[in-house]
Short mmCIF file of C-alpha atoms in Angstrom, two decimals:
data_model
loop_
_atom_site.label_atom_id
_atom_site.label_comp_id
_atom_site.label_asym_id
_atom_site.label_seq_id
_atom_site.Cartn_x
_atom_site.Cartn_y
_atom_site.Cartn_z
CA MET M 2 28.02 -4.44 -20.97
CA MET M 3 25.31 -5.84 -19.28
CA SER M 4 22.91 -3.00 -17.64
CA GLN M 5 22.70 -2.14 -13.57
CA ILE M 6 19.70 -2.49 -12.23
CA ILE M 7 18.90 -1.37 -8.98
CA LYS M 8 15.91 -0.73 -6.86
CA VAL M 9 14.53 1.67 -5.18
CA GLY M 10 11.67 0.77 -2.46
CA MET M 11 8.89 3.03 -1.28
CA ALA M 12 9.85 5.82 0.86
CA ASP M 13 13.20 5.21 -1.18
CA LEU M 14 15.20 6.86 -3.84
CA ASN M 15 18.77 6.54 -5.87
CA VAL M 16 20.67 7.38 -8.66
CA THR M 17 22.43 5.55 -11.95
CA LYS M 18 24.53 6.84 -14.65
CA GLY M 19 25.58 5.81 -17.89
CA GLU M 20 23.63 1.74 -18.60
CA GLY M 21 22.38 1.76 -15.56
CA VAL M 22 19.05 0.90 -14.94
CA LEU M 23 16.70 1.89 -12.36
CA THR M 24 12.58 0.30 -11.34
CA THR M 25 10.18 0.86 -8.66
CA LEU M 26 8.22 -2.14 -8.52
CA GLY M 27 4.16 -1.66 -7.76
CA LEU M 28 2.70 2.53 -8.06
CA GLY M 29 0.14 2.60 -6.43
CA SER M 30 -0.60 6.02 -5.09
CA CYS M 31 2.90 6.94 -4.72
CA VAL M 32 4.60 8.96 -7.40
CA GLY M 33 7.31 8.18 -9.12
CA VAL M 34 10.00 11.37 -10.07
CA THR M 35 12.60 10.82 -12.65
CA LEU M 36 15.72 13.60 -12.60
CA TYR M 37 18.01 12.64 -15.39
CA ASP M 38 20.27 14.77 -16.98
CA PRO M 39 20.87 13.92 -21.17
CA ILE M 40 25.01 14.83 -21.58
CA THR M 41 26.38 13.09 -18.90
CA LYS M 42 23.10 10.32 -18.84
CA VAL M 43 22.88 10.53 -15.05
CA ALA M 44 19.54 9.34 -13.33
CA GLY M 45 17.90 9.22 -10.82
CA LEU M 46 14.78 7.73 -8.87
CA ALA M 47 12.15 8.79 -5.91
CA HIS M 48 9.45 6.58 -4.89
CA ILE M 49 7.32 9.51 -2.84
CA MET M 50 4.91 8.72 -0.27
CA LEU M 51 2.74 12.38 0.83
CA PRO M 52 3.45 15.26 -0.21
CA SER M 53 4.41 17.52 2.38
CA SER M 54 6.61 16.33 4.81
CA LYS M 55 5.37 19.58 7.05
CA ALA M 56 1.98 18.65 8.08
CA ILE M 57 4.26 15.45 9.01
CA ARG M 58 5.27 14.99 12.90
CA ASN M 59 7.26 11.62 12.03
CA ASN M 60 9.53 13.31 9.02
CA THR M 61 12.62 11.64 9.35
CA ASN M 62 12.93 10.00 6.20
CA PRO M 63 13.64 13.19 3.23
CA ALA M 64 13.06 10.16 0.83
CA LYS M 65 9.31 9.66 2.15
CA PHE M 66 7.66 13.18 0.81
CA ALA M 67 8.03 14.71 -2.10
CA ASP M 68 9.66 18.69 -1.48
CA THR M 69 12.02 17.01 0.24
CA ALA M 70 12.96 13.83 -1.46
CA ILE M 71 12.83 15.97 -4.47
CA VAL M 72 15.77 18.16 -3.03
CA LEU M 73 17.90 15.29 -2.35
CA LEU M 74 17.83 13.84 -4.93
CA LEU M 75 18.63 17.61 -6.71
CA GLU M 76 21.32 17.06 -5.13
CA GLU M 77 22.22 13.14 -5.86
CA VAL M 78 22.14 13.75 -9.36
CA LEU M 79 23.96 16.69 -9.22
CA LYS M 80 26.55 14.84 -7.37
CA VAL M 81 27.35 11.73 -9.86
CA GLY M 82 27.84 14.21 -12.86
CA ALA M 83 24.83 15.77 -13.23
CA ILE M 84 24.75 19.63 -14.50
CA LYS M 85 21.23 21.49 -13.44
CA GLY M 86 19.87 23.55 -16.26
CA ARG M 87 19.50 20.14 -18.88
CA LEU M 88 17.60 18.57 -16.22
CA VAL M 89 13.99 17.13 -16.80
CA SER M 90 11.71 15.32 -15.81
CA LYS M 91 8.79 12.39 -15.43
CA LEU M 92 6.20 11.74 -13.46
CA ALA M 93 4.41 8.66 -13.19
CA GLY M 94 2.29 6.70 -10.87
CA GLY M 95 -0.74 8.54 -8.90
CA ALA M 96 -2.98 6.38 -8.52
CA GLN M 97 -6.12 6.31 -6.79
CA MET M 98 -6.37 2.66 -6.11
CA PHE M 99 -10.76 2.39 -4.45
CA ALA M 100 -13.61 3.77 -5.85
CA PHE M 101 -15.89 5.23 -3.16
CA ALA M 102 -18.65 6.89 -3.68
CA ASN M 103 -17.53 9.92 -0.29
CA LYS M 104 -13.96 10.74 -1.60
CA ASN M 105 -11.91 11.40 1.48
CA ASP M 106 -8.72 13.85 1.09
CA ILE M 107 -6.81 10.42 1.98
CA MET M 108 -8.38 8.92 -1.49
CA LYS M 109 -6.93 10.78 -3.34
CA ILE M 110 -3.66 10.83 -1.64
CA GLY M 111 -2.26 9.80 -5.11
CA GLU M 112 -3.64 12.73 -7.26
CA ARG M 113 -2.30 14.54 -4.01
CA ASN M 114 1.39 13.92 -5.07
CA THR M 115 1.26 14.21 -8.39
CA ILE M 116 0.01 18.27 -7.88
CA ALA M 117 3.41 17.95 -4.61
CA ALA M 118 5.55 16.76 -7.13
CA LYS M 119 4.51 19.62 -10.05
CA LYS M 120 5.28 22.41 -7.78
CA ILE M 121 8.51 21.43 -6.26
CA LEU M 122 10.02 20.54 -9.80
CA LYS M 123 7.79 24.34 -10.84
CA GLU M 124 10.29 25.70 -8.44
CA LEU M 125 12.86 24.31 -8.85
CA LYS M 126 12.86 25.19 -12.59
CA ILE M 127 13.60 21.22 -13.87
CA PRO M 128 10.67 21.78 -16.79
CA ILE M 129 7.92 18.53 -17.58
CA ILE M 130 8.34 16.32 -19.80
CA ALA M 131 6.44 13.10 -19.88
CA GLU M 132 3.70 11.83 -17.34
CA ASP M 133 1.86 8.74 -17.05
CA THR M 134 -0.65 9.82 -13.48
CA GLY M 135 -3.97 8.48 -12.74
CA GLY M 136 -6.17 5.92 -13.24
CA ASN M 137 -6.82 3.72 -11.00
CA PHE M 138 -4.22 0.71 -11.17
CA GLY M 139 -0.11 -0.06 -10.79
CA ARG M 140 2.96 1.43 -12.33
CA THR M 141 5.87 -1.18 -12.11
CA ILE M 142 8.57 2.28 -14.40
CA GLU M 143 11.84 1.46 -15.58
CA LEU M 144 14.66 3.77 -15.93
CA TYR M 145 16.78 3.71 -18.89
CA ALA M 146 20.26 5.29 -17.50
CA ASN M 147 22.06 6.06 -21.14
CA SER M 148 18.82 6.96 -22.68
CA GLY M 149 16.64 8.54 -19.98
CA MET M 150 13.32 6.12 -21.66
CA ILE M 151 10.61 4.70 -19.42
CA ILE M 152 9.70 1.98 -19.93
CA VAL M 153 5.37 2.46 -18.05
CA LYS M 154 4.02 -2.14 -17.00
CA THR M 155 0.87 -2.71 -15.67
CA ILE M 156 -1.37 -5.95 -15.28
CA GLY M 157 -3.57 -5.59 -17.82
CA ARG M 158 -3.12 -2.86 -19.78
CA GLY M 159 -0.47 -3.43 -21.32
CA THR M 160 3.12 -1.19 -21.37
CA LYS M 161 4.27 1.68 -22.45
CA GLN M 162 7.36 4.34 -22.73
CA ILE M 163 7.29 7.66 -21.65
CA MET L 30 -2.31 13.64 19.63
CA GLY L 31 -1.62 10.88 17.38
CA ILE L 32 1.43 8.08 18.33
CA SER L 33 3.11 6.46 16.69
CA ILE L 34 3.38 3.01 16.20
CA GLU L 35 7.32 2.98 16.65
CA GLU L 36 6.35 4.77 19.97
CA MET L 37 4.19 2.59 21.99
CA ASN L 38 6.08 0.84 25.00
CA ASN L 39 5.40 -2.98 24.75
CA MET L 40 1.99 -3.78 26.85
CA GLN L 41 0.77 -1.78 24.03
CA LEU L 42 1.41 -3.32 21.75
CA ASP L 43 0.62 -6.93 23.13
CA VAL L 44 -2.57 -5.64 23.70
CA LEU L 45 -2.67 -4.82 20.17
CA LYS L 46 -1.35 -8.20 19.09
CA GLU L 47 -4.11 -9.69 21.10
CA VAL L 48 -6.90 -7.80 19.99
CA GLY L 49 -5.34 -8.35 16.81
CA ASN L 50 -6.06 -12.50 16.98
CA ILE L 51 -9.78 -11.78 18.59
CA GLY L 52 -10.54 -9.74 15.68
CA ALA L 53 -9.08 -12.49 12.27
CA GLY L 54 -10.81 -15.56 14.94
CA ASN L 55 -14.10 -13.90 15.00
CA ALA L 56 -13.07 -13.20 11.52
CA THR L 57 -12.84 -17.29 10.99
CA THR L 58 -15.39 -18.39 12.36
CA ALA L 59 -18.29 -16.22 10.32
CA LEU L 60 -16.98 -17.95 7.08
CA ALA L 61 -16.77 -20.70 8.36
CA VAL L 62 -20.47 -20.24 9.16
CA MET L 63 -21.21 -19.01 5.65
CA LEU L 64 -19.69 -21.64 3.53
CA ASN L 65 -21.02 -23.99 5.70
CA ARG L 66 -17.39 -25.74 5.35
CA LYS L 67 -15.29 -27.12 8.48
CA ILE L 68 -12.40 -23.85 8.44
CA ASP L 69 -9.14 -24.60 9.88
CA MET L 70 -7.20 -21.55 10.86
CA ASN L 71 -3.11 -20.82 12.58
CA VAL L 72 -2.62 -18.03 15.06
CA PRO L 73 -3.01 -15.51 13.62
CA LYS L 74 0.78 -13.66 12.97
CA VAL L 75 0.28 -10.08 14.51
CA GLU L 76 3.97 -8.48 13.35
CA ILE L 77 5.12 -4.82 13.49
CA LEU L 78 7.46 -4.58 9.74
CA GLU L 79 9.01 -1.56 7.54
CA PHE L 80 7.79 -0.83 5.16
CA ASN L 81 9.52 -2.75 1.87
CA GLU L 82 9.22 -5.99 4.40
CA VAL L 83 5.23 -6.09 4.50
CA VAL L 84 5.44 -6.31 0.41
CA GLU L 85 7.59 -8.45 0.33
CA LEU L 86 5.07 -10.81 3.05
CA LEU L 87 2.76 -10.94 -0.21
CA GLY L 88 5.48 -11.93 -2.60
CA GLY L 89 7.29 -8.72 -4.06
CA ALA L 90 6.21 -5.36 -5.44
CA ASP L 91 5.18 -6.32 -8.75
CA VAL L 92 2.92 -9.56 -7.97
CA PRO L 93 -0.76 -9.16 -8.97
CA ILE L 94 -3.50 -9.65 -5.42
CA CYS L 95 -6.24 -8.93 -4.92
CA GLY L 96 -7.40 -6.61 -1.60
CA VAL L 97 -10.52 -5.28 0.13
CA TYR L 98 -11.49 -1.54 0.92
CA PHE L 99 -13.16 -0.55 4.15
CA HIS L 100 -13.76 2.81 5.43
CA VAL L 101 -14.63 2.54 9.69
CA ASP L 102 -16.61 5.81 10.90
CA GLY L 103 -18.08 6.09 14.37
CA ASP L 104 -15.31 6.73 17.30
CA LEU L 105 -12.19 4.92 16.07
CA THR L 106 -11.88 6.00 12.23
CA GLY L 107 -9.27 4.17 9.85
CA ASN L 108 -10.65 1.46 7.15
CA ILE L 109 -9.96 -2.26 7.04
CA MET L 110 -8.28 -4.18 4.21
CA PHE L 111 -8.32 -7.28 3.64
CA MET L 112 -6.39 -9.24 1.12
CA LEU L 113 -5.48 -12.43 -0.70
CA THR L 114 -2.88 -13.72 -2.64
CA MET L 115 -4.71 -14.68 -6.07
CA ASP L 116 -4.89 -18.35 -5.60
CA SER L 117 -6.05 -18.26 -2.56
CA SER L 118 -9.16 -15.53 -3.62
CA LYS L 119 -9.05 -17.29 -6.21
CA LEU L 120 -10.35 -20.44 -4.23
CA LEU L 121 -12.02 -18.82 -1.65
CA ALA L 122 -14.33 -17.13 -4.72
CA ASN L 123 -15.18 -20.85 -6.11
CA MET L 124 -16.05 -22.88 -2.00
CA LEU L 125 -18.45 -19.66 -2.02
CA LEU L 126 -20.02 -20.23 -5.44
CA PHE L 127 -19.56 -24.35 -5.63
CA LYS L 128 -17.92 -24.40 -8.58
CA GLU L 129 -14.28 -25.39 -10.30
CA ASN L 130 -13.60 -22.45 -12.42
CA LYS L 131 -9.96 -22.54 -13.16
CA THR L 132 -9.39 -19.55 -14.69
CA LYS L 133 -7.29 -17.59 -14.06
CA ALA L 134 -8.70 -14.09 -13.77
CA LEU L 135 -11.83 -13.53 -11.56
CA ASP L 136 -15.17 -12.56 -12.70
CA GLU L 137 -17.56 -10.11 -12.04
CA ILE L 138 -19.38 -12.33 -9.89
CA GLU L 139 -16.26 -13.91 -8.67
CA GLN L 140 -15.22 -10.24 -7.74
CA SER L 141 -18.46 -9.43 -6.53
CA ALA L 142 -18.03 -13.19 -4.00
CA LEU L 143 -14.92 -11.73 -2.91
CA LYS L 144 -16.35 -8.05 -2.00
CA GLU L 145 -19.49 -9.89 0.16
CA ILE L 146 -16.29 -12.62 2.17
CA GLY L 147 -14.41 -9.18 2.21
CA ASN L 148 -17.41 -7.43 4.12
CA ILE L 149 -18.32 -10.35 6.29
CA LEU L 150 -14.89 -10.77 8.09
CA SER L 151 -14.43 -7.21 8.37
CA SER L 152 -17.63 -6.68 9.88
CA ALA L 153 -16.86 -9.52 12.27
CA TYR L 154 -13.35 -8.22 12.73
CA ILE L 155 -15.18 -4.87 14.07
CA SER L 156 -17.36 -6.23 16.19
CA SER L 157 -15.08 -7.66 18.07
CA LEU L 158 -13.15 -4.78 18.38
CA THR L 159 -16.51 -3.01 19.44
CA THR L 160 -16.53 -5.76 22.02
CA LEU L 161 -13.56 -5.14 23.30
CA THR L 162 -13.48 -1.67 23.57
CA GLY L 163 -16.87 -0.27 23.29
CA LEU L 164 -16.12 2.07 20.85
CA ASN L 165 -19.07 2.59 17.46
CA MET L 166 -17.19 1.45 14.93
CA LYS L 167 -19.45 1.09 11.78
CA ILE L 168 -17.59 0.06 8.34
CA SER L 169 -18.62 0.51 4.88
CA VAL L 170 -19.55 -1.40 1.90
CA PRO L 171 -16.89 -2.51 0.16
CA SER L 172 -14.41 -1.66 -2.97
CA LEU L 173 -12.66 -3.90 -5.07
CA SER L 174 -9.46 -3.81 -6.38
CA MET L 175 -6.99 -6.59 -7.69
CA ASP L 176 -3.38 -4.94 -9.60
CA MET L 177 -0.19 -5.32 -7.95
CA ALA L 178 0.88 -6.17 -4.54
CA GLY L 179 2.80 -2.52 -3.80
CA ALA L 180 0.28 0.21 -5.41
CA ILE L 181 -2.43 -1.92 -3.47
CA LEU L 182 -0.24 -1.95 -0.42
CA SER L 183 0.79 1.53 -1.46
CA VAL L 184 -2.89 2.20 0.10
CA PRO L 185 -2.37 1.47 3.45
CA ILE L 186 1.48 2.10 4.06
CA ILE L 187 0.83 5.84 3.21
CA GLN L 188 -1.95 5.91 5.33
CA TYR L 189 1.20 4.69 8.14
CA GLY L 190 3.30 6.84 6.43
CA GLN L 191 1.42 9.90 7.99
CA VAL L 192 2.69 8.79 11.45
CA GLY L 193 5.92 6.25 11.33
CA ASP L 194 7.32 4.44 9.38
CA LYS L 195 6.16 0.75 10.00
CA VAL L 196 2.88 -0.28 10.14
CA LEU L 197 0.95 -2.76 11.80
CA VAL L 198 0.20 -6.27 10.34
CA ILE L 199 -1.98 -9.34 11.75
CA GLU L 200 -1.71 -12.11 8.84
CA THR L 201 -3.63 -14.84 8.19
CA GLU L 202 -4.12 -18.80 7.39
CA PHE L 203 -6.49 -20.69 7.55
CA ASN L 204 -7.72 -23.90 5.18
CA GLU L 205 -9.98 -26.01 4.14
CA GLY L 206 -9.24 -29.22 3.58
CA ASP L 207 -6.47 -29.88 1.45
CA ASN L 208 -6.39 -26.42 0.86
CA ASP L 209 -4.26 -23.07 2.09
CA ILE L 210 -5.67 -20.00 1.84
CA LYS L 211 -3.61 -16.94 3.12
CA GLY L 212 -4.97 -13.96 4.08
CA PHE L 213 -3.74 -10.87 5.37
CA PHE L 214 -5.94 -8.04 7.52
CA PHE L 215 -4.55 -4.53 8.11
CA LEU L 216 -6.34 -2.95 10.62
CA ILE L 217 -5.80 1.57 9.86
CA PRO L 218 -6.49 3.77 12.62
CA ASP L 219 -6.84 7.59 11.73
CA VAL L 220 -4.25 9.79 12.68
CA ASP L 221 -5.42 11.02 15.84
CA SER L 222 -7.34 6.78 15.98
CA PHE L 223 -4.44 4.93 17.64
CA ASP L 224 -4.64 7.21 21.10
CA VAL L 225 -8.68 6.36 20.34
CA LEU L 226 -7.87 2.43 20.91
CA LEU L 227 -5.78 2.17 23.25
CA LYS L 228 -7.34 4.43 25.68
CA SER L 229 -10.39 2.65 25.22
CA LEU L 230 -8.69 -0.73 25.68
CA GLY L 231 -6.66 0.81 29.77
CA VAL L 232 -3.08 0.75 28.21
CA LEU L 233 -2.85 4.61 27.40
CA GLU L 234 -3.57 7.10 30.35
#
């Protein structure tokens, strides 16, 4: 059977199961957060842009922020058959694409996104079993629902599995 | 209090677009002087786009591109990003260095040349903005990154994302002889600086 590839855009999330594949292209400072239930093979992926919806006035899109996106992603994977106690998470992205001498907050947004995602996952008691975060390069990720494996692709830095 | 692109009226958007036009025009003139060649410029396209539409403009989130990034400080604070397709950045670097390098990657000297081109274009852009608004602004040293379009674009998009779901993009196309060079400018005022900009242009109370 051909596996179905579902694209997740910026500030977006989606779920799949069985033979499905979730992909998000060109993660820079954004963080890709995945949830996976290895028994029912339910997988979810969120492409998060900002750490918190609380500091932002225009916060109508919950998939944009770590705090709201992960909670929404959890609801979505539970809807299609995941069991919360079995869920594991993986993270990728959170890079700093441009380097400057005097770093301000916005330049460290990748790191802040990663920290925020970890905090929310901890609060939800979902263990993080792998991550490929930081650095100064972009990542394209593919999450395979049949195994929970993530393939991380880069330009000039090879491909790896987490 | 941080007006977002979505909240702007047509007149405010038109003024921003016109600022984009003038800035891009001056930047192209500066480039022609620097390269000492006749450079033709198409009328810049100034658009308000959704996040994912911006990515498509460059051919997709995983397409390699070159971005040169600057901080803007002064009465208006924010960032400027100048983006080129890899082919365009190669052409520009070769023009500046008077050489014909056919390899795909950019070497260190070519990267440095592109930073300088970005510097001159952004300075010309900022100087027209200063003339129009009377605001004082200066730009930082450039920082260059070659990577996936989505990854590089995440930097300006995240900054726009703090106030809304849309981005102001200025697309300029210029050509020298048979060489078409496509560049994109992103002017990214900080959250509160859109108000400053619109006020200085007389379109916000």
